[in-house]
PDB file of C-alpha atoms in Angstrom:
ATOM      1  CA  MET A   1     -19.040  -9.135 -11.194  1.00  0.00           C
ATOM      2  CA  ARG A   2     -16.834 -12.245 -11.801  1.00  0.00           C
ATOM      3  CA  LEU A   3     -13.501 -11.983  -9.985  1.00  0.00           C
ATOM      4  CA  SER A   4     -10.300 -13.400 -11.385  1.00  0.00           C
ATOM      5  CA  THR A   5      -9.892 -15.597  -8.087  1.00  0.00           C
ATOM      6  CA  GLU A   6     -13.443 -17.113  -8.672  1.00  0.00           C
ATOM      7  CA  ASN A   7     -13.200 -20.911  -7.740  1.00  0.00           C
ATOM      8  CA  LEU A   8      -9.387 -20.778  -7.082  1.00  0.00           C
ATOM      9  CA  THR A   9      -7.812 -23.662  -5.167  1.00  0.00           C
ATOM     10  CA  LEU A  10      -4.270 -23.345  -3.860  1.00  0.00           C
ATOM     11  CA  SER A  11      -1.799 -25.956  -2.690  1.00  0.00           C
ATOM     12  CA  PRO A  12       0.178 -24.930   0.513  1.00  0.00           C
ATOM     13  CA  ASP A  13       3.555 -24.728  -1.219  1.00  0.00           C
ATOM     14  CA  ASP A  14       1.948 -22.286  -4.134  1.00  0.00           C
ATOM     15  CA  ALA A  15       3.810 -19.174  -4.728  1.00  0.00           C
ATOM     16  CA  ILE A  16       1.936 -15.829  -3.645  1.00  0.00           C
ATOM     17  CA  ASP A  17       2.888 -12.212  -3.028  1.00  0.00           C
ATOM     18  CA  LEU A  18       0.220 -10.047  -1.378  1.00  0.00           C
ATOM     19  CA  GLN A  19       1.725  -6.500  -1.672  1.00  0.00           C
ATOM     20  CA  LEU A  20       2.678  -5.154  -5.029  1.00  0.00           C
ATOM     21  CA  HIS A  21       2.693  -1.730  -6.524  1.00  0.00           C
ATOM     22  CA  THR A  22       2.379  -0.326 -10.025  1.00  0.00           C
ATOM     23  CA  VAL A  23       2.388   3.063 -11.873  1.00  0.00           C
ATOM     24  CA  ASN A  24      -1.003   3.608 -10.527  1.00  0.00           C
ATOM     25  CA  SER A  25       0.484   4.712  -7.317  1.00  0.00           C
ATOM     26  CA  ASP A  26       4.348   4.841  -6.751  1.00  0.00           C
ATOM     27  CA  GLY A  27       5.397   1.808  -8.512  1.00  0.00           C
ATOM     28  CA  LYS A  28       7.213   1.365 -11.990  1.00  0.00           C
ATOM     29  CA  TRP A  29       5.550  -1.785 -12.992  1.00  0.00           C
ATOM     30  CA  THR A  30       2.538  -1.436 -15.383  1.00  0.00           C
ATOM     31  CA  PRO A  31      -0.093  -3.756 -14.159  1.00  0.00           C
ATOM     32  CA  GLU A  32       0.231  -5.870 -17.397  1.00  0.00           C
ATOM     33  CA  THR A  33       3.925  -6.210 -17.249  1.00  0.00           C
ATOM     34  CA  LEU A  34       3.657  -6.946 -13.517  1.00  0.00           C
ATOM     35  CA  ILE A  35       1.050  -9.807 -14.107  1.00  0.00           C
ATOM     36  CA  ASP A  36       3.184 -11.086 -16.946  1.00  0.00           C
ATOM     37  CA  HIS A  37       6.218 -11.401 -14.676  1.00  0.00           C
ATOM     38  CA  LEU A  38       4.044 -13.213 -11.954  1.00  0.00           C
ATOM     39  CA  LYS A  39       2.755 -15.670 -14.547  1.00  0.00           C
ATOM     40  CA  ALA A  40       6.191 -16.307 -16.009  1.00  0.00           C
ATOM     41  CA  GLU A  41       7.673 -16.844 -12.600  1.00  0.00           C
ATOM     42  CA  GLY A  42       5.011 -19.241 -11.403  1.00  0.00           C
ATOM     43  CA  PHE A  43       3.074 -17.415  -9.067  1.00  0.00           C
ATOM     44  CA  ALA A  44      -0.244 -18.649  -8.242  1.00  0.00           C
ATOM     45  CA  LEU A  45      -1.914 -15.666  -6.614  1.00  0.00           C
ATOM     46  CA  ALA A  46      -1.009 -11.901  -5.925  1.00  0.00           C
ATOM     47  CA  ALA A  47      -2.360  -8.684  -4.830  1.00  0.00           C
ATOM     48  CA  ILE A  48      -1.650  -5.325  -6.355  1.00  0.00           C
ATOM     49  CA  THR A  49      -2.069  -2.876  -3.505  1.00  0.00           C
ATOM     50  CA  ASP A  50      -1.479   0.581  -5.076  1.00  0.00           C
ATOM     51  CA  HIS A  51      -1.674   3.223  -2.455  1.00  0.00           C
ATOM     52  CA  ASP A  52      -5.179   5.035  -1.944  1.00  0.00           C
ATOM     53  CA  ARG A  53      -6.220   3.452  -5.386  1.00  0.00           C
ATOM     54  CA  ALA A  54      -9.447   1.544  -4.403  1.00  0.00           C
ATOM     55  CA  ASP A  55     -10.936   3.244  -7.817  1.00  0.00           C
ATOM     56  CA  ILE A  56      -8.718   1.000  -9.888  1.00  0.00           C
ATOM     57  CA  ALA A  57      -9.751  -2.473  -8.586  1.00  0.00           C
ATOM     58  CA  LEU A  58     -12.321  -3.002 -11.302  1.00  0.00           C
ATOM     59  CA  GLU A  59      -9.828  -2.231 -14.030  1.00  0.00           C
ATOM     60  CA  LEU A  60      -7.311  -4.541 -12.286  1.00  0.00           C
ATOM     61  CA  GLN A  61      -9.791  -7.352 -12.229  1.00  0.00           C
ATOM     62  CA  ARG A  62     -10.336  -6.735 -15.890  1.00  0.00           C
ATOM     63  CA  ILE A  63      -6.824  -7.174 -16.679  1.00  0.00           C
ATOM     64  CA  ALA A  64      -6.322 -10.031 -14.640  1.00  0.00           C
ATOM     65  CA  ILE A  65      -9.326 -11.901 -16.113  1.00  0.00           C
ATOM     66  CA  GLU A  66      -7.966 -11.159 -19.637  1.00  0.00           C
ATOM     67  CA  LYS A  67      -4.538 -12.527 -18.591  1.00  0.00           C
ATOM     68  CA  GLN A  68      -6.093 -15.443 -16.750  1.00  0.00           C
ATOM     69  CA  PHE A  69      -4.186 -14.691 -13.482  1.00  0.00           C
ATOM     70  CA  PRO A  70      -5.748 -14.802 -10.129  1.00  0.00           C
ATOM     71  CA  LEU A  71      -5.322 -11.372  -8.478  1.00  0.00           C
ATOM     72  CA  LEU A  72      -6.911 -10.328  -5.204  1.00  0.00           C
ATOM     73  CA  VAL A  73      -9.077  -7.082  -4.878  1.00  0.00           C
ATOM     74  CA  ALA A  74      -6.948  -4.997  -2.695  1.00  0.00           C
ATOM     75  CA  VAL A  75      -5.635  -1.457  -1.728  1.00  0.00           C
ATOM     76  CA  GLU A  76      -3.067  -0.183   0.711  1.00  0.00           C
ATOM     77  CA  VAL A  77      -4.486   2.914   2.593  1.00  0.00           C
ATOM     78  CA  SER A  78      -2.237   5.802   3.978  1.00  0.00           C
ATOM     79  CA  SER A  79      -2.647   6.511   7.651  1.00  0.00           C
ATOM     80  CA  GLN A  80      -0.678   8.144  10.673  1.00  0.00           C
ATOM     81  CA  TRP A  81      -0.612   7.019  14.292  1.00  0.00           C
ATOM     82  CA  LYS A  82       1.195   8.547  17.004  1.00  0.00           C
ATOM     83  CA  ASP A  83       2.677  11.077  14.385  1.00  0.00           C
ATOM     84  CA  GLN A  84       4.223   8.424  12.382  1.00  0.00           C
ATOM     85  CA  MET A  85       3.274   6.882   9.037  1.00  0.00           C
ATOM     86  CA  VAL A  86       1.257   3.568   9.061  1.00  0.00           C
ATOM     87  CA  ASP A  87      -0.268   1.765   6.135  1.00  0.00           C
ATOM     88  CA  PHE A  88      -2.991  -0.799   6.192  1.00  0.00           C
ATOM     89  CA  LEU A  89      -3.834  -3.393   3.539  1.00  0.00           C
ATOM     90  CA  CYS A  90      -7.406  -3.953   2.684  1.00  0.00           C
ATOM     91  CA  PHE A  91      -8.450  -7.343   0.963  1.00  0.00           C
ATOM     92  CA  GLY A  92     -11.601  -8.630  -0.596  1.00  0.00           C
ATOM     93  CA  PHE A  93     -13.938  -5.674  -1.057  1.00  0.00           C
ATOM     94  CA  ASN A  94     -16.458  -5.355  -4.005  1.00  0.00           C
ATOM     95  CA  PRO A  95     -14.441  -3.452  -6.708  1.00  0.00           C
ATOM     96  CA  GLU A  96     -17.600  -1.907  -7.786  1.00  0.00           C
ATOM     97  CA  GLU A  97     -19.124  -0.488  -4.816  1.00  0.00           C
ATOM     98  CA  ASN A  98     -17.512  -0.161  -1.421  1.00  0.00           C
ATOM     99  CA  ALA A  99     -16.825   2.284   1.433  1.00  0.00           C
ATOM    100  CA  LEU A 100     -13.062   2.403   0.685  1.00  0.00           C
ATOM    101  CA  LEU A 101     -13.791   4.286  -2.580  1.00  0.00           C
ATOM    102  CA  ALA A 102     -14.824   7.497  -0.657  1.00  0.00           C
ATOM    103  CA  LEU A 103     -12.166   7.062   1.855  1.00  0.00           C
ATOM    104  CA  THR A 104      -9.287   6.787  -0.582  1.00  0.00           C
ATOM    105  CA  GLU A 105     -10.708   9.657  -2.714  1.00  0.00           C
ATOM    106  CA  GLU A 106     -10.661  11.806   0.491  1.00  0.00           C
ATOM    107  CA  ILE A 107      -6.914  11.095   0.832  1.00  0.00           C
ATOM    108  CA  LYS A 108      -6.123  11.855  -2.623  1.00  0.00           C
ATOM    109  CA  GLN A 109      -7.878  14.955  -2.606  1.00  0.00           C
ATOM    110  CA  ALA A 110      -6.245  16.044   0.589  1.00  0.00           C
ATOM    111  CA  GLN A 111      -2.767  15.231  -0.977  1.00  0.00           C
ATOM    112  CA  ARG A 112      -3.641  17.296  -3.995  1.00  0.00           C
ATOM    113  CA  ASP A 113      -4.575  20.309  -1.736  1.00  0.00           C
ATOM    114  CA  ILE A 114      -1.279  19.983   0.209  1.00  0.00           C
ATOM    115  CA  THR A 115       0.703  19.797  -2.910  1.00  0.00           C
ATOM    116  CA  THR A 116      -0.989  22.835  -4.523  1.00  0.00           C
ATOM    117  CA  ALA A 117      -0.375  24.848  -1.382  1.00  0.00           C
ATOM    118  CA  VAL A 118       3.363  23.717  -1.320  1.00  0.00           C
ATOM    119  CA  MET A 119       3.869  24.814  -5.202  1.00  0.00           C
ATOM    120  CA  THR A 120       2.214  27.892  -4.503  1.00  0.00           C
ATOM    121  CA  SER A 121       4.510  28.754  -1.524  1.00  0.00           C
ATOM    122  CA  LEU A 122       7.515  27.741  -3.565  1.00  0.00           C
ATOM    123  CA  ARG A 123       6.476  30.007  -6.346  1.00  0.00           C
ATOM    124  CA  ALA A 124       6.009  32.813  -3.893  1.00  0.00           C
ATOM    125  CA  ASN A 125       9.645  32.225  -2.668  1.00  0.00           C
ATOM    126  CA  GLY A 126      11.073  32.449  -6.131  1.00  0.00           C
ATOM    127  CA  TYR A 127      10.713  28.949  -7.671  1.00  0.00           C
ATOM    128  CA  ALA A 128       9.878  29.424 -11.078  1.00  0.00           C
ATOM    129  CA  ILE A 129       7.574  26.530 -11.445  1.00  0.00           C
ATOM    130  CA  THR A 130       5.619  26.725 -14.752  1.00  0.00           C
ATOM    131  CA  ASP A 131       1.995  26.350 -15.179  1.00  0.00           C
ATOM    132  CA  ASP A 132       2.633  23.029 -17.077  1.00  0.00           C
ATOM    133  CA  GLU A 133       4.826  21.717 -14.234  1.00  0.00           C
ATOM    134  CA  PHE A 134       2.108  22.604 -11.641  1.00  0.00           C
ATOM    135  CA  ALA A 135      -0.562  20.851 -13.586  1.00  0.00           C
ATOM    136  CA  ASN A 136       1.661  17.828 -14.442  1.00  0.00           C
ATOM    137  CA  THR A 137       2.523  17.379 -10.689  1.00  0.00           C
ATOM    138  CA  LEU A 138      -1.022  17.316  -9.884  1.00  0.00           C
ATOM    139  CA  ALA A 139      -2.100  14.886 -12.287  1.00  0.00           C
ATOM    140  CA  THR A 140       0.310  12.310 -11.006  1.00  0.00           C
ATOM    141  CA  PRO A 141      -0.862   9.642  -8.517  1.00  0.00           C
ATOM    142  CA  SER A 142      -0.944  11.238  -5.054  1.00  0.00           C
ATOM    143  CA  SER A 143       1.787   8.959  -3.650  1.00  0.00           C
ATOM    144  CA  GLN A 144       4.191  10.303  -6.256  1.00  0.00           C
ATOM    145  CA  HIS A 145       3.804  13.912  -5.336  1.00  0.00           C
ATOM    146  CA  LEU A 146       6.688  14.105  -2.886  1.00  0.00           C
ATOM    147  CA  ASN A 147       9.102  12.937  -5.781  1.00  0.00           C
ATOM    148  CA  GLU A 148       7.480  15.447  -8.090  1.00  0.00           C
ATOM    149  CA  LEU A 149       8.093  18.102  -5.849  1.00  0.00           C
ATOM    150  CA  ILE A 150      11.740  17.019  -5.145  1.00  0.00           C
ATOM    151  CA  VAL A 151      12.358  17.168  -8.740  1.00  0.00           C
ATOM    152  CA  LEU A 152      11.099  20.606  -9.016  1.00  0.00           C
ATOM    153  CA  VAL A 153      12.873  22.012  -5.996  1.00  0.00           C
ATOM    154  CA  GLU A 154      16.118  20.306  -7.394  1.00  0.00           C
ATOM    155  CA  LYS A 155      15.440  22.063 -10.739  1.00  0.00           C
ATOM    156  CA  TYR A 156      15.131  25.789  -9.362  1.00  0.00           C
ATOM    157  CA  LYS A 157      16.766  25.700  -6.056  1.00  0.00           C
ATOM    158  CA  THR A 158      19.742  28.280  -5.958  1.00  0.00           C
ATOM    159  CA  ASP A 159      21.055  27.840  -2.394  1.00  0.00           C
ATOM    160  CA  ASP A 160      22.382  25.169  -0.064  1.00  0.00           C
ATOM    161  CA  VAL A 161      19.151  24.757   2.074  1.00  0.00           C
ATOM    162  CA  SER A 162      18.368  21.051   2.226  1.00  0.00           C
ATOM    163  CA  LEU A 163      15.420  19.610   0.142  1.00  0.00           C
ATOM    164  CA  GLY A 164      13.576  18.460   3.396  1.00  0.00           C
ATOM    165  CA  ARG A 165      13.884  21.940   4.873  1.00  0.00           C
ATOM    166  CA  VAL A 166      12.590  23.714   1.759  1.00  0.00           C
ATOM    167  CA  LEU A 167       9.701  21.293   1.423  1.00  0.00           C
ATOM    168  CA  GLY A 168       8.939  21.509   5.246  1.00  0.00           C
ATOM    169  CA  GLN A 169       9.099  25.196   5.341  1.00  0.00           C
ATOM    170  CA  ALA A 170       6.589  25.082   2.280  1.00  0.00           C
ATOM    171  CA  GLY A 171       4.109  22.993   4.164  1.00  0.00           C
ATOM    172  CA  PHE A 172       4.581  19.578   2.669  1.00  0.00           C
ATOM    173  CA  ARG A 173       3.240  16.571   4.601  1.00  0.00           C
ATOM    174  CA  PHE A 174       1.488  13.158   3.751  1.00  0.00           C
ATOM    175  CA  ALA A 175      -2.261  13.114   3.690  1.00  0.00           C
ATOM    176  CA  SER A 176      -3.688  10.422   5.720  1.00  0.00           C
ATOM    177  CA  ILE A 177      -6.690   8.851   7.409  1.00  0.00           C
ATOM    178  CA  GLU A 178      -7.130   7.664  11.175  1.00  0.00           C
ATOM    179  CA  PRO A 179      -6.635   3.885  11.515  1.00  0.00           C
ATOM    180  CA  SER A 180     -10.111   3.535  13.126  1.00  0.00           C
ATOM    181  CA  ARG A 181     -11.837   4.943   9.958  1.00  0.00           C
ATOM    182  CA  ILE A 182      -9.860   2.850   7.617  1.00  0.00           C
ATOM    183  CA  VAL A 183     -10.758  -0.357   9.669  1.00  0.00           C
ATOM    184  CA  ALA A 184     -14.435   0.789   9.874  1.00  0.00           C
ATOM    185  CA  ALA A 185     -14.624   1.436   5.948  1.00  0.00           C
ATOM    186  CA  ALA A 186     -12.995  -1.953   5.362  1.00  0.00           C
ATOM    187  CA  HIS A 187     -15.303  -3.837   7.496  1.00  0.00           C
ATOM    188  CA  ALA A 188     -18.359  -1.940   6.008  1.00  0.00           C
ATOM    189  CA  SER A 189     -16.979  -3.387   2.685  1.00  0.00           C
ATOM    190  CA  ASP A 190     -16.819  -6.758   3.917  1.00  0.00           C
ATOM    191  CA  ALA A 191     -13.079  -6.681   3.471  1.00  0.00           C
ATOM    192  CA  LEU A 192     -10.164  -7.732   5.685  1.00  0.00           C
ATOM    193  CA  CYS A 193      -7.954  -4.931   7.094  1.00  0.00           C
ATOM    194  CA  ILE A 194      -4.350  -5.802   7.795  1.00  0.00           C
ATOM    195  CA  LEU A 195      -1.513  -3.780   9.310  1.00  0.00           C
ATOM    196  CA  ALA A 196       1.250  -3.504   6.616  1.00  0.00           C
ATOM    197  CA  HIS A 197       4.732  -3.980   7.431  1.00  0.00           C
ATOM    198  CA  PRO A 198       4.657  -3.434  11.175  1.00  0.00           C
ATOM    199  CA  GLY A 199       8.484  -3.693  11.572  1.00  0.00           C
ATOM    200  CA  ARG A 200       9.445  -0.964   9.372  1.00  0.00           C
ATOM    201  CA  ASP A 201      11.598   1.902  10.995  1.00  0.00           C
ATOM    202  CA  ASP A 202      12.546   3.865   8.010  1.00  0.00           C
ATOM    203  CA  GLY A 203       9.913   6.726   8.598  1.00  0.00           C
ATOM    204  CA  PHE A 204       7.210   4.377   9.607  1.00  0.00           C
ATOM    205  CA  MET A 205       5.850   3.308  12.898  1.00  0.00           C
ATOM    206  CA  CYS A 206       7.692   0.313  14.292  1.00  0.00           C
ATOM    207  CA  PHE A 207       5.414  -1.792  16.286  1.00  0.00           C
ATOM    208  CA  ASP A 208       6.321  -4.055  19.364  1.00  0.00           C
ATOM    209  CA  THR A 209       3.919  -5.853  21.419  1.00  0.00           C
ATOM    210  CA  MET A 210       2.656  -2.790  23.297  1.00  0.00           C
ATOM    211  CA  PHE A 211       1.958  -0.674  20.399  1.00  0.00           C
ATOM    212  CA  LEU A 212       0.093  -3.357  18.634  1.00  0.00           C
ATOM    213  CA  ASP A 213      -2.116  -3.822  21.644  1.00  0.00           C
ATOM    214  CA  GLU A 214      -2.692  -0.099  21.778  1.00  0.00           C
ATOM    215  CA  LEU A 215      -3.551   0.243  17.945  1.00  0.00           C
ATOM    216  CA  ARG A 216      -5.933  -2.798  18.341  1.00  0.00           C
ATOM    217  CA  ALA A 217      -7.800  -1.074  21.014  1.00  0.00           C
ATOM    218  CA  GLU A 218      -8.382   1.952  18.867  1.00  0.00           C
ATOM    219  CA  ALA A 219      -8.740   0.128  15.356  1.00  0.00           C
ATOM    220  CA  PRO A 220      -9.709  -3.659  15.381  1.00  0.00           C
ATOM    221  CA  ILE A 221      -7.567  -4.859  12.656  1.00  0.00           C
ATOM    222  CA  ASP A 222      -7.928  -8.501  11.432  1.00  0.00           C
ATOM    223  CA  GLY A 223      -4.249  -9.323  10.978  1.00  0.00           C
ATOM    224  CA  ILE A 224      -0.652  -8.262  10.503  1.00  0.00           C
ATOM    225  CA  GLU A 225       1.815  -8.494   7.606  1.00  0.00           C
ATOM    226  CA  ALA A 226       4.208 -10.571   9.542  1.00  0.00           C
ATOM    227  CA  TYR A 227       6.100 -11.663   6.402  1.00  0.00           C
ATOM    228  CA  TYR A 228       7.990  -8.774   4.765  1.00  0.00           C
ATOM    229  CA  PRO A 229      11.526  -8.474   3.417  1.00  0.00           C
ATOM    230  CA  LYS A 230      12.758  -5.695   5.724  1.00  0.00           C
ATOM    231  CA  HIS A 231      11.575  -7.762   8.999  1.00  0.00           C
ATOM    232  CA  THR A 232      14.378  -9.481  10.754  1.00  0.00           C
ATOM    233  CA  ASP A 233      13.834 -13.044  11.627  1.00  0.00           C
ATOM    234  CA  GLU A 234      13.303 -12.060  15.202  1.00  0.00           C
ATOM    235  CA  GLN A 235      10.452  -9.486  14.123  1.00  0.00           C
ATOM    236  CA  THR A 236       8.807 -12.201  11.833  1.00  0.00           C
ATOM    237  CA  GLN A 237       8.651 -14.685  14.832  1.00  0.00           C
ATOM    238  CA  GLN A 238       7.476 -12.069  17.208  1.00  0.00           C
ATOM    239  CA  TYR A 239       4.465 -11.102  14.764  1.00  0.00           C
ATOM    240  CA  LEU A 240       3.600 -14.629  14.084  1.00  0.00           C
ATOM    241  CA  ALA A 241       3.413 -15.374  17.911  1.00  0.00           C
ATOM    242  CA  TYR A 242       1.459 -12.237  18.347  1.00  0.00           C
ATOM    243  CA  ALA A 243      -1.056 -13.239  15.573  1.00  0.00           C
ATOM    244  CA  THR A 244      -1.353 -16.616  17.085  1.00  0.00           C
ATOM    245  CA  GLU A 245      -1.974 -15.373  20.654  1.00  0.00           C
ATOM    246  CA  HIS A 246      -4.613 -12.951  19.489  1.00  0.00           C
ATOM    247  CA  ASP A 247      -6.295 -14.942  16.619  1.00  0.00           C
ATOM    248  CA  LEU A 248      -5.094 -12.622  14.018  1.00  0.00           C
ATOM    249  CA  LEU A 249      -4.698 -13.218  10.188  1.00  0.00           C
ATOM    250  CA  VAL A 250      -1.245 -13.323   8.739  1.00  0.00           C
ATOM    251  CA  SER A 251      -0.277 -11.595   5.463  1.00  0.00           C
ATOM    252  CA  SER A 252       3.014 -11.885   3.405  1.00  0.00           C
ATOM    253  CA  GLY A 253       4.215  -9.360   0.895  1.00  0.00           C
ATOM    254  CA  SER A 254       7.343  -8.152  -0.907  1.00  0.00           C
ATOM    255  CA  ASP A 255       6.267  -4.303  -1.454  1.00  0.00           C
ATOM    256  CA  SER A 256       7.848  -4.831  -4.782  1.00  0.00           C
ATOM    257  CA  HIS A 257       7.561  -1.449  -6.826  1.00  0.00           C
ATOM    258  CA  SER A 258       9.743  -2.389  -9.852  1.00  0.00           C
ATOM    259  CA  ALA A 259      12.012  -4.985 -11.225  1.00  0.00           C
ATOM    260  CA  GLU A 260      14.726  -3.577  -9.137  1.00  0.00           C
ATOM    261  CA  LYS A 261      12.927  -5.248  -6.122  1.00  0.00           C
ATOM    262  CA  LEU A 262      11.198  -8.498  -7.458  1.00  0.00           C
ATOM    263  CA  PRO A 263       8.181 -10.088  -5.990  1.00  0.00           C
ATOM    264  CA  ILE A 264       8.931 -12.735  -3.537  1.00  0.00           C
ATOM    265  CA  LYS A 265       7.614 -16.232  -3.771  1.00  0.00           C
ATOM    266  CA  TYR A 266       5.937 -16.731  -0.237  1.00  0.00           C
ATOM    267  CA  LYS A 267       4.368 -19.987   0.394  1.00  0.00           C
ATOM    268  CA  ALA A 268       0.477 -19.762   0.294  1.00  0.00           C
ATOM    269  CA  GLU A 269       0.261 -21.686   3.621  1.00  0.00           C
ATOM    270  CA  TYR A 270       1.812 -18.605   5.392  1.00  0.00           C
ATOM    271  CA  SER A 271      -1.388 -16.846   4.632  1.00  0.00           C
ATOM    272  CA  GLN A 272      -3.766 -19.599   4.417  1.00  0.00           C
ATOM    273  CA  GLN A 273      -6.240 -18.456   6.972  1.00  0.00           C
ATOM    274  CA  LEU A 274      -6.393 -15.022   5.382  1.00  0.00           C
ATOM    275  CA  LEU A 275      -6.953 -16.526   2.058  1.00  0.00           C
ATOM    276  CA  GLN A 276      -9.609 -18.918   3.163  1.00  0.00           C
ATOM    277  CA  ARG A 277     -11.426 -15.970   4.672  1.00  0.00           C
ATOM    278  CA  LEU A 278     -11.382 -14.478   1.229  1.00  0.00           C
ATOM    279  CA  GLY A 279     -13.144 -17.511  -0.266  1.00  0.00           C
ATOM    280  CA  ILE A 280     -10.037 -19.261  -1.749  1.00  0.00           C
ATOM    281  CA  GLN A 281      -9.939 -23.157  -1.330  1.00  0.00           C
ATOM    282  CA  PHE A 282      -6.829 -25.059  -0.268  1.00  0.00           C
ATOM    283  CA  GLY A 283      -6.304 -28.774  -1.462  1.00  0.00           C
TER     284      GLY A 283
END
């Protein structure tokens, strides 16, 4: 199929953002509204990386082509490592047929199973969740299930027990896939696999050099998202130096989920090697 990035040539100063989210996962942008915003703001390239949604890549390309905006084929895949959350960005797979489709469907089904068990447990403990609420929660993207469950607990909770304790006792957890399986599926799909936001410490694994070495020994990632709004300048420089030392690619993304936290105009040259590996020319 024809991709929206076909024959694309960028200048080093062109604005890009390689991590964005829409209503297809846990964002508030619609794909159409997000692309309209990117065009209006003068972005030259972007990637919509909805969580565990390799299945929408083809539709996103259709929208991007219709709106004449270059959009990378991409997905963010949920994982855990050392009992903490870790995400991986996969770029450049065939949107029609790839190994990431089955992998992300596995994650989504596992999350549906977990959420079903949690709501069943809540019902057994006096939470009067209706059949419609049960069905509507399961119908939302899996990355929205936690927020949906929080709404239900707040609606029916009659004591002072914390939300986290209620959901924990009901068995809530995030579904995930081992890093090695994600990297293997990405490479089987001729895609690049990038460690997302390695410096986050708000519930995610925060990587130092030692942890990066350990992860790479288990899962041979292609690069790291060095440019990220929650990284300190020191972290950014640390990750850039690590990428140079180990011949890794560098990605740059805002993680924008809505107009409340807008996409960031990163220079294309920050991720030039990554983009060139994906067939994008620089001039």
